[in-house]
Amino acid sequence: MENNKLPVHVGVIMDGNGRWAKKRLMPRSVGHKSGMDRMIALAEHAKKSGIKYLTVYVMSTENLARRSADEIEGLFGLIRKYFTVNVKRLFEQGSGIKIIGDISALPQDVVKILTDAENLSPKNPDFTLVFAINYGGRCEIVNAVNKAVEKGEKITVEQFGKLLYTDGVPDPDLIIRTGGEMRLSNFLTYQSAYSELYFTDALFPDFSDAEFDRALASFAARERRFGGAQ
Ligand code: FPP
């Protein structure tokens, strides 16, 4: 694929784990476990494809507030497990991790696991997995506005970008949502201004490397104009 036709940054809204499990008469937790396995494999595939940043929406601010304590605790359990094993493997392969979201609201041991991973992450990696957890686009924007207000000066778009969680990460070129819904659900609200969007009915655990490649092919066939003339 020509380099300019390959997205630098892809965001994925990993929807459909619960429905995937339900179809198999299994608990939602099994769906999340399958989703987590798929996410790790997808990160390796994205890296091999030449993508530089893959942002995965693991939990929104709304999920934390509205989903059952059982489901949320299950997701924390998966993070505890995967961050000790799979994330170390990503580091060994030269990949990095960045966390976005308000992690202060998470259990203390999870906060430690996430911040330790970020601190141990290789500097200037070829590929970064951006982990959006207790992330909400609106909260991110309001936090940034409050920081700007504290400074007491008017700021530019570029300066505003540096106050967001995604400081240092280019805006997503492509956002994929699995699971059939066609909305962004508070994901990268500010950064998605010019993102290309791709929606698929595939439930996230079924979203294969080949399906990811189809999304890349769709992206490559699009003309991005950023407000310019055709
Ligand atoms: C937004 O849909 C989707 C997400 C925030 C991703 C949710 C995914 C999980 C909770 C599973 C975590 C992923 C893995 C791989 C373990 P929404 O349902 O929050 O928003 P909506 O109500 O607008 O559809």
mmCIF file of C-alpha atoms and ligand atoms in Angstrom:
data_model
loop_
_atom_site.group_PDB
_atom_site.id
_atom_site.type_symbol
_atom_site.label_atom_id
_atom_site.label_comp_id
_atom_site.label_asym_id
_atom_site.label_seq_id
_atom_site.Cartn_x
_atom_site.Cartn_y
_atom_site.Cartn_z
ATOM 1 C CA MET A 1 0.000 0.000 0.000
ATOM 2 C CA GLU A 2 1.336 3.485 -0.853
ATOM 3 C CA ASN A 3 2.547 5.211 2.279
ATOM 4 C CA ASN A 4 0.217 8.199 2.034
ATOM 5 C CA LYS A 5 -2.715 5.803 1.695
ATOM 6 C CA LEU A 6 -1.888 4.086 4.961
ATOM 7 C CA PRO A 7 -3.303 5.711 8.095
ATOM 8 C CA VAL A 8 -0.730 6.748 10.699
ATOM 9 C CA HIS A 9 -3.238 6.526 13.535
ATOM 10 C CA VAL A 10 -6.246 4.187 13.672
ATOM 11 C CA GLY A 11 -8.830 4.284 16.472
ATOM 12 C CA VAL A 12 -11.018 1.271 17.207
ATOM 13 C CA ILE A 13 -14.313 1.290 19.112
ATOM 14 C CA MET A 14 -14.355 -2.352 20.180
ATOM 15 C CA ASP A 15 -18.080 -2.946 20.386
ATOM 16 C CA GLY A 16 -19.908 -6.289 20.414
ATOM 17 C CA ASN A 17 -18.069 -8.489 22.936
ATOM 18 C CA GLY A 18 -21.214 -8.965 25.034
ATOM 19 C CA ARG A 19 -23.369 -9.870 22.019
ATOM 20 C CA TRP A 20 -20.665 -12.257 20.758
ATOM 21 C CA ALA A 21 -20.825 -14.116 24.082
ATOM 22 C CA LYS A 22 -24.638 -14.028 24.241
ATOM 23 C CA LYS A 23 -24.873 -15.705 20.809
ATOM 24 C CA ARG A 24 -22.818 -18.534 22.300
ATOM 25 C CA LEU A 25 -24.903 -18.640 25.512
ATOM 26 C CA MET A 26 -21.851 -17.575 27.474
ATOM 27 C CA PRO A 27 -21.406 -14.776 30.043
ATOM 28 C CA ARG A 28 -20.323 -11.308 28.860
ATOM 29 C CA SER A 29 -17.003 -11.785 30.650
ATOM 30 C CA VAL A 30 -16.101 -14.517 28.129
ATOM 31 C CA GLY A 31 -16.817 -12.033 25.342
ATOM 32 C CA HIS A 32 -14.514 -9.444 26.938
ATOM 33 C CA LYS A 33 -11.763 -12.048 27.321
ATOM 34 C CA SER A 34 -12.082 -12.940 23.608
ATOM 35 C CA GLY A 35 -12.105 -9.225 22.801
ATOM 36 C CA MET A 36 -8.920 -8.686 24.768
ATOM 37 C CA ASP A 37 -7.188 -11.551 22.891
ATOM 38 C CA ARG A 38 -8.352 -10.045 19.599
ATOM 39 C CA MET A 39 -7.135 -6.583 20.647
ATOM 40 C CA ILE A 40 -3.603 -7.818 21.385
ATOM 41 C CA ALA A 41 -3.447 -9.746 18.086
ATOM 42 C CA LEU A 42 -4.799 -6.726 16.223
ATOM 43 C CA ALA A 43 -2.105 -4.494 17.734
ATOM 44 C CA GLU A 44 0.574 -6.869 16.422
ATOM 45 C CA HIS A 45 -1.091 -6.953 13.006
ATOM 46 C CA ALA A 46 -1.447 -3.157 12.876
ATOM 47 C CA LYS A 47 2.230 -2.775 13.751
ATOM 48 C CA LYS A 48 3.261 -5.202 10.990
ATOM 49 C CA SER A 49 1.039 -3.254 8.558
ATOM 50 C CA GLY A 50 3.031 -0.073 9.260
ATOM 51 C CA ILE A 51 0.442 1.744 11.387
ATOM 52 C CA LYS A 52 2.133 3.923 14.031
ATOM 53 C CA TYR A 53 -0.681 4.389 16.580
ATOM 54 C CA LEU A 54 -3.644 2.175 17.406
ATOM 55 C CA THR A 55 -6.055 3.655 19.947
ATOM 56 C CA VAL A 56 -8.401 1.126 21.516
ATOM 57 C CA TYR A 57 -11.530 2.215 23.408
ATOM 58 C CA VAL A 58 -11.481 -0.121 26.390
ATOM 59 C CA MET A 59 -13.849 1.734 28.721
ATOM 60 C CA SER A 60 -15.669 5.052 28.497
ATOM 61 C CA THR A 61 -16.490 7.373 31.407
ATOM 62 C CA GLU A 62 -20.119 6.361 30.778
ATOM 63 C CA ASN A 63 -19.307 2.605 30.879
ATOM 64 C CA LEU A 64 -17.685 3.043 34.304
ATOM 65 C CA ALA A 65 -20.746 4.882 35.618
ATOM 66 C CA ARG A 66 -23.447 2.763 33.991
ATOM 67 C CA ARG A 67 -22.349 -0.857 33.604
ATOM 68 C CA SER A 68 -22.775 -3.415 36.373
ATOM 69 C CA ALA A 69 -20.089 -3.592 39.064
ATOM 70 C CA ASP A 70 -19.570 -7.205 38.002
ATOM 71 C CA GLU A 71 -18.793 -6.335 34.394
ATOM 72 C CA ILE A 72 -16.485 -3.449 35.351
ATOM 73 C CA GLU A 73 -14.636 -5.605 37.898
ATOM 74 C CA GLY A 74 -14.278 -8.266 35.173
ATOM 75 C CA LEU A 75 -12.681 -5.702 32.862
ATOM 76 C CA PHE A 76 -10.263 -4.632 35.621
ATOM 77 C CA GLY A 77 -9.426 -8.320 36.124
ATOM 78 C CA LEU A 78 -8.554 -8.613 32.437
ATOM 79 C CA ILE A 79 -6.364 -5.507 32.612
ATOM 80 C CA ARG A 80 -4.520 -6.889 35.647
ATOM 81 C CA LYS A 81 -3.873 -10.116 33.755
ATOM 82 C CA TYR A 82 -3.023 -8.732 30.327
ATOM 83 C CA PHE A 83 -0.805 -5.928 31.531
ATOM 84 C CA THR A 84 1.444 -8.355 33.356
ATOM 85 C CA VAL A 85 1.869 -10.748 30.414
ATOM 86 C CA ASN A 86 0.893 -9.455 26.951
ATOM 87 C CA VAL A 87 1.936 -5.855 27.412
ATOM 88 C CA LYS A 88 5.456 -6.954 28.419
ATOM 89 C CA ARG A 89 5.549 -8.926 25.152
ATOM 90 C CA LEU A 90 4.586 -5.768 23.225
ATOM 91 C CA PHE A 91 7.497 -3.943 24.883
ATOM 92 C CA GLU A 92 9.880 -6.758 23.924
ATOM 93 C CA GLN A 93 8.781 -6.245 20.325
ATOM 94 C CA GLY A 94 9.666 -2.549 20.614
ATOM 95 C CA SER A 95 6.096 -1.267 20.905
ATOM 96 C CA GLY A 96 4.961 1.354 23.391
ATOM 97 C CA ILE A 97 1.867 2.034 25.480
ATOM 98 C CA LYS A 98 0.117 5.303 26.208
ATOM 99 C CA ILE A 99 -2.875 5.609 28.521
ATOM 100 C CA ILE A 100 -5.612 8.172 27.879
ATOM 101 C CA GLY A 101 -8.518 8.846 30.219
ATOM 102 C CA ASP A 102 -9.113 9.758 33.873
ATOM 103 C CA ILE A 103 -7.383 6.842 35.526
ATOM 104 C CA SER A 104 -7.557 8.468 38.982
ATOM 105 C CA ALA A 105 -11.102 7.052 39.340
ATOM 106 C CA LEU A 106 -9.903 3.434 38.913
ATOM 107 C CA PRO A 107 -8.872 1.014 41.707
ATOM 108 C CA GLN A 108 -5.423 1.891 43.067
ATOM 109 C CA ASP A 109 -3.721 -1.305 41.937
ATOM 110 C CA VAL A 110 -5.048 -0.809 38.383
ATOM 111 C CA VAL A 111 -3.769 2.793 38.401
ATOM 112 C CA LYS A 112 -0.351 1.483 39.424
ATOM 113 C CA ILE A 113 -0.341 -1.218 36.723
ATOM 114 C CA LEU A 114 -1.253 1.354 34.066
ATOM 115 C CA THR A 115 1.210 4.052 35.183
ATOM 116 C CA ASP A 116 4.031 1.498 35.622
ATOM 117 C CA ALA A 117 3.369 0.233 32.078
ATOM 118 C CA GLU A 118 3.461 3.779 30.712
ATOM 119 C CA ASN A 119 6.712 4.488 32.569
ATOM 120 C CA LEU A 120 8.337 1.242 31.362
ATOM 121 C CA SER A 121 7.157 1.779 27.799
ATOM 122 C CA PRO A 122 10.046 2.234 25.327
ATOM 123 C CA LYS A 123 10.678 5.856 24.347
ATOM 124 C CA ASN A 124 10.179 6.681 20.630
ATOM 125 C CA PRO A 125 8.723 3.268 19.722
ATOM 126 C CA ASP A 126 7.846 2.333 16.096
ATOM 127 C CA PHE A 127 4.327 1.573 17.227
ATOM 128 C CA THR A 128 2.185 2.772 20.149
ATOM 129 C CA LEU A 129 -0.930 1.112 21.538
ATOM 130 C CA VAL A 130 -3.020 3.923 23.021
ATOM 131 C CA PHE A 131 -5.278 2.552 25.704
ATOM 132 C CA ALA A 132 -8.441 4.641 26.275
ATOM 133 C CA ILE A 133 -9.765 3.774 29.725
ATOM 134 C CA ASN A 134 -12.312 5.755 31.698
ATOM 135 C CA TYR A 135 -11.979 7.966 28.647
ATOM 136 C CA GLY A 136 -14.594 10.475 27.564
ATOM 137 C CA GLY A 137 -14.085 13.015 24.807
ATOM 138 C CA ARG A 138 -16.226 15.652 26.495
ATOM 139 C CA CYS A 139 -14.452 15.289 29.865
ATOM 140 C CA GLU A 140 -11.111 15.528 28.048
ATOM 141 C CA ILE A 141 -12.157 18.774 26.360
ATOM 142 C CA VAL A 142 -13.541 20.287 29.574
ATOM 143 C CA ASN A 143 -10.344 19.349 31.470
ATOM 144 C CA ALA A 144 -8.290 21.015 28.760
ATOM 145 C CA VAL A 145 -10.489 24.141 28.873
ATOM 146 C CA ASN A 146 -10.052 24.318 32.649
ATOM 147 C CA LYS A 147 -6.269 24.057 32.283
ATOM 148 C CA ALA A 148 -6.359 26.835 29.677
ATOM 149 C CA VAL A 149 -8.496 29.018 31.969
ATOM 150 C CA GLU A 150 -6.007 28.490 34.820
ATOM 151 C CA LYS A 151 -3.288 29.890 32.553
ATOM 152 C CA GLY A 152 -5.447 32.958 32.057
ATOM 153 C CA GLU A 153 -4.444 33.537 28.416
ATOM 154 C CA LYS A 154 -6.149 32.929 25.090
ATOM 155 C CA ILE A 155 -4.683 29.917 23.324
ATOM 156 C CA THR A 156 -4.432 28.545 19.777
ATOM 157 C CA VAL A 157 -5.727 25.250 18.377
ATOM 158 C CA GLU A 158 -2.161 23.859 18.487
ATOM 159 C CA GLN A 159 -1.724 24.868 22.147
ATOM 160 C CA PHE A 160 -5.128 23.393 22.991
ATOM 161 C CA GLY A 161 -4.084 20.034 21.487
ATOM 162 C CA LYS A 162 -1.209 19.900 23.963
ATOM 163 C CA LEU A 163 -3.667 20.086 26.881
ATOM 164 C CA LEU A 164 -5.509 16.956 25.738
ATOM 165 C CA TYR A 165 -4.646 13.404 26.882
ATOM 166 C CA THR A 166 -3.458 12.721 23.323
ATOM 167 C CA ASP A 167 -0.636 15.274 23.446
ATOM 168 C CA GLY A 168 2.089 13.969 21.116
ATOM 169 C CA VAL A 169 -0.240 11.627 19.217
ATOM 170 C CA PRO A 170 -1.398 12.753 15.750
ATOM 171 C CA ASP A 171 -5.161 12.930 15.174
ATOM 172 C CA PRO A 172 -6.722 9.617 14.103
ATOM 173 C CA ASP A 173 -6.840 9.243 10.308
ATOM 174 C CA LEU A 174 -9.304 6.376 10.517
ATOM 175 C CA ILE A 175 -11.808 5.370 13.207
ATOM 176 C CA ILE A 176 -13.343 1.900 13.025
ATOM 177 C CA ARG A 177 -16.406 0.855 15.029
ATOM 178 C CA THR A 178 -17.300 -2.818 15.158
ATOM 179 C CA GLY A 179 -20.648 -4.229 16.296
ATOM 180 C CA GLY A 180 -23.021 -2.522 13.864
ATOM 181 C CA GLU A 181 -23.715 0.826 15.583
ATOM 182 C CA MET A 182 -22.872 3.972 13.632
ATOM 183 C CA ARG A 183 -21.810 6.466 16.275
ATOM 184 C CA LEU A 184 -18.662 7.590 18.047
ATOM 185 C CA SER A 185 -19.966 7.404 21.655
ATOM 186 C CA ASN A 186 -17.664 10.093 23.093
ATOM 187 C CA PHE A 187 -14.492 8.646 21.482
ATOM 188 C CA LEU A 188 -11.759 11.130 20.452
ATOM 189 C CA THR A 189 -14.426 13.836 20.108
ATOM 190 C CA TYR A 190 -11.996 16.706 19.459
ATOM 191 C CA GLN A 191 -9.401 14.692 17.546
ATOM 192 C CA SER A 192 -11.878 13.060 15.131
ATOM 193 C CA ALA A 193 -12.730 16.344 13.349
ATOM 194 C CA TYR A 194 -11.296 15.056 10.028
ATOM 195 C CA SER A 195 -11.148 11.309 10.677
ATOM 196 C CA GLU A 196 -12.454 8.893 8.091
ATOM 197 C CA LEU A 197 -15.076 6.611 9.661
ATOM 198 C CA TYR A 198 -15.552 2.896 9.015
ATOM 199 C CA PHE A 199 -18.415 0.880 10.472
ATOM 200 C CA THR A 200 -18.735 -2.882 10.342
ATOM 201 C CA ASP A 201 -21.325 -5.333 11.643
ATOM 202 C CA ALA A 202 -18.569 -7.723 12.776
ATOM 203 C CA LEU A 203 -18.684 -8.164 16.556
ATOM 204 C CA PHE A 204 -15.281 -7.237 17.979
ATOM 205 C CA PRO A 205 -14.037 -10.781 18.783
ATOM 206 C CA ASP A 206 -14.834 -11.668 15.119
ATOM 207 C CA PHE A 207 -13.063 -8.569 13.746
ATOM 208 C CA SER A 208 -10.196 -10.412 12.092
ATOM 209 C CA ASP A 209 -6.923 -9.130 10.656
ATOM 210 C CA ALA A 210 -8.523 -9.577 7.205
ATOM 211 C CA GLU A 211 -11.464 -7.353 8.273
ATOM 212 C CA PHE A 212 -8.978 -4.763 9.536
ATOM 213 C CA ASP A 213 -7.257 -4.905 6.122
ATOM 214 C CA ARG A 214 -10.640 -4.271 4.472
ATOM 215 C CA ALA A 215 -10.996 -1.124 6.578
ATOM 216 C CA LEU A 216 -7.488 -0.040 5.465
ATOM 217 C CA ALA A 217 -8.432 -0.687 1.818
ATOM 218 C CA SER A 218 -11.587 1.414 2.249
ATOM 219 C CA PHE A 219 -9.469 4.200 3.762
ATOM 220 C CA ALA A 220 -6.966 4.002 0.866
ATOM 221 C CA ALA A 221 -9.780 4.444 -1.670
ATOM 222 C CA ARG A 222 -11.060 7.658 -0.077
ATOM 223 C CA GLU A 223 -10.159 11.197 -0.999
ATOM 224 C CA ARG A 224 -9.408 13.368 2.018
ATOM 225 C CA ARG A 225 -9.815 17.043 1.306
ATOM 226 C CA PHE A 226 -9.569 18.734 4.729
ATOM 227 C CA GLY A 227 -11.796 21.502 3.461
ATOM 228 C CA GLY A 228 -9.899 21.995 0.177
ATOM 229 C CA ALA A 229 -11.518 21.873 -3.270
ATOM 230 C CA GLN A 230 -11.958 18.610 -5.180
HETATM 231 C C1 FPP B 1 -18.684 2.476 23.071
HETATM 232 O O1 FPP B 1 -19.921 1.915 23.134
HETATM 233 C C2 FPP B 1 -17.784 1.348 23.076
HETATM 234 C C3 FPP B 1 -16.783 1.229 23.979
HETATM 235 C C4 FPP B 1 -16.452 2.238 25.001
HETATM 236 C C5 FPP B 1 -16.010 0.042 23.991
HETATM 237 C C6 FPP B 1 -16.643 -0.826 24.996
HETATM 238 C C7 FPP B 1 -15.891 -2.050 25.085
HETATM 239 C C8 FPP B 1 -15.831 -2.717 26.210
HETATM 240 C C9 FPP B 1 -16.492 -2.282 27.462
HETATM 241 C C10 FPP B 1 -15.073 -3.979 26.199
HETATM 242 C C11 FPP B 1 -13.657 -3.705 26.501
HETATM 243 C C12 FPP B 1 -12.864 -4.204 25.436
HETATM 244 C C13 FPP B 1 -12.054 -5.272 25.572
HETATM 245 C C14 FPP B 1 -11.275 -5.701 24.399
HETATM 246 C C15 FPP B 1 -11.943 -6.028 26.813
HETATM 247 P P1 FPP B 1 -20.884 2.148 24.342
HETATM 248 O O2 FPP B 1 -21.695 0.917 24.477
HETATM 249 O O3 FPP B 1 -20.121 2.613 25.520
HETATM 250 O O4 FPP B 1 -21.723 3.383 23.812
HETATM 251 P P2 FPP B 1 -23.188 3.388 23.256
HETATM 252 O O5 FPP B 1 -24.064 3.187 24.441
HETATM 253 O O6 FPP B 1 -23.322 4.749 22.612
HETATM 254 O O7 FPP B 1 -23.278 2.288 22.242
#
